[in-house]
XYZ file of C-alpha atoms in Angstrom:
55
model
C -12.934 2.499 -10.093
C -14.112 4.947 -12.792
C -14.280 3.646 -16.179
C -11.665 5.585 -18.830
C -13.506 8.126 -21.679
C -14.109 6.366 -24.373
C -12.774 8.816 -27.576
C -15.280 7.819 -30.596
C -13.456 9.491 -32.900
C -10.947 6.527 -33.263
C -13.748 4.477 -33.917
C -13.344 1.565 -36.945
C -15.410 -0.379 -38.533
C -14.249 -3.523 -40.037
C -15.316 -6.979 -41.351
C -14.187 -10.486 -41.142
C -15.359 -13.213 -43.769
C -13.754 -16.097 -44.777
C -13.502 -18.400 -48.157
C -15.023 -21.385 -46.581
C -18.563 -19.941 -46.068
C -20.578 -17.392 -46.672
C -20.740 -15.662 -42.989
C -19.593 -11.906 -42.618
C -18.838 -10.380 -39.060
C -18.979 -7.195 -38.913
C -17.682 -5.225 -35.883
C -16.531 -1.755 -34.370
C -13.885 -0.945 -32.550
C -11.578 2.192 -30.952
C -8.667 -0.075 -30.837
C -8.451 -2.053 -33.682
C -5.173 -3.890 -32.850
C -6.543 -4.901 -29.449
C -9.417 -6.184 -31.173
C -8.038 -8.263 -33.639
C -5.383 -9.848 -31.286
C -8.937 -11.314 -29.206
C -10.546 -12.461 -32.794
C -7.208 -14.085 -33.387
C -6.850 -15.517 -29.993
C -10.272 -17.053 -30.172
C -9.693 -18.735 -33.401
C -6.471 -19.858 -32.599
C -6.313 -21.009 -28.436
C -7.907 -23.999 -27.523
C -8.637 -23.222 -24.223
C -10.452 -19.932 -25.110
C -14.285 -19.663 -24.217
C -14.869 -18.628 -28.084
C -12.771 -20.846 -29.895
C -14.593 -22.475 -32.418
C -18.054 -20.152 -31.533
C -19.924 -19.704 -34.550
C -20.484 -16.214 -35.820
């Protein structure tokens, strides 16, 4: 199966930090709201392979 074009120019860059340390993430994305739907799911579902993986 082929893989779909990817369009770059719908590319984002964004940043997650929190108050409770001092990490940054910084990622990139061409579907942000995909994207932050996984970050959110790996924070928040227990049975994820990320949750709780330090950044």
């Amino acid at each position: 199966m082929p893989l779909s074009k990817v369009n770059y120019a719908n590319t984002i860059i964004y940043r997650i930090f929190s108050d409770n340390c001092d990490y940054v993430y910084v990622g990139s994305t061409t579907n942000f709201v995909a994207r932050k739907a996984q970050h959110k799911q790996c924070c928040t579902l227990e049975t994820n392979k990320s949750y709780n993986l330090k950044v």
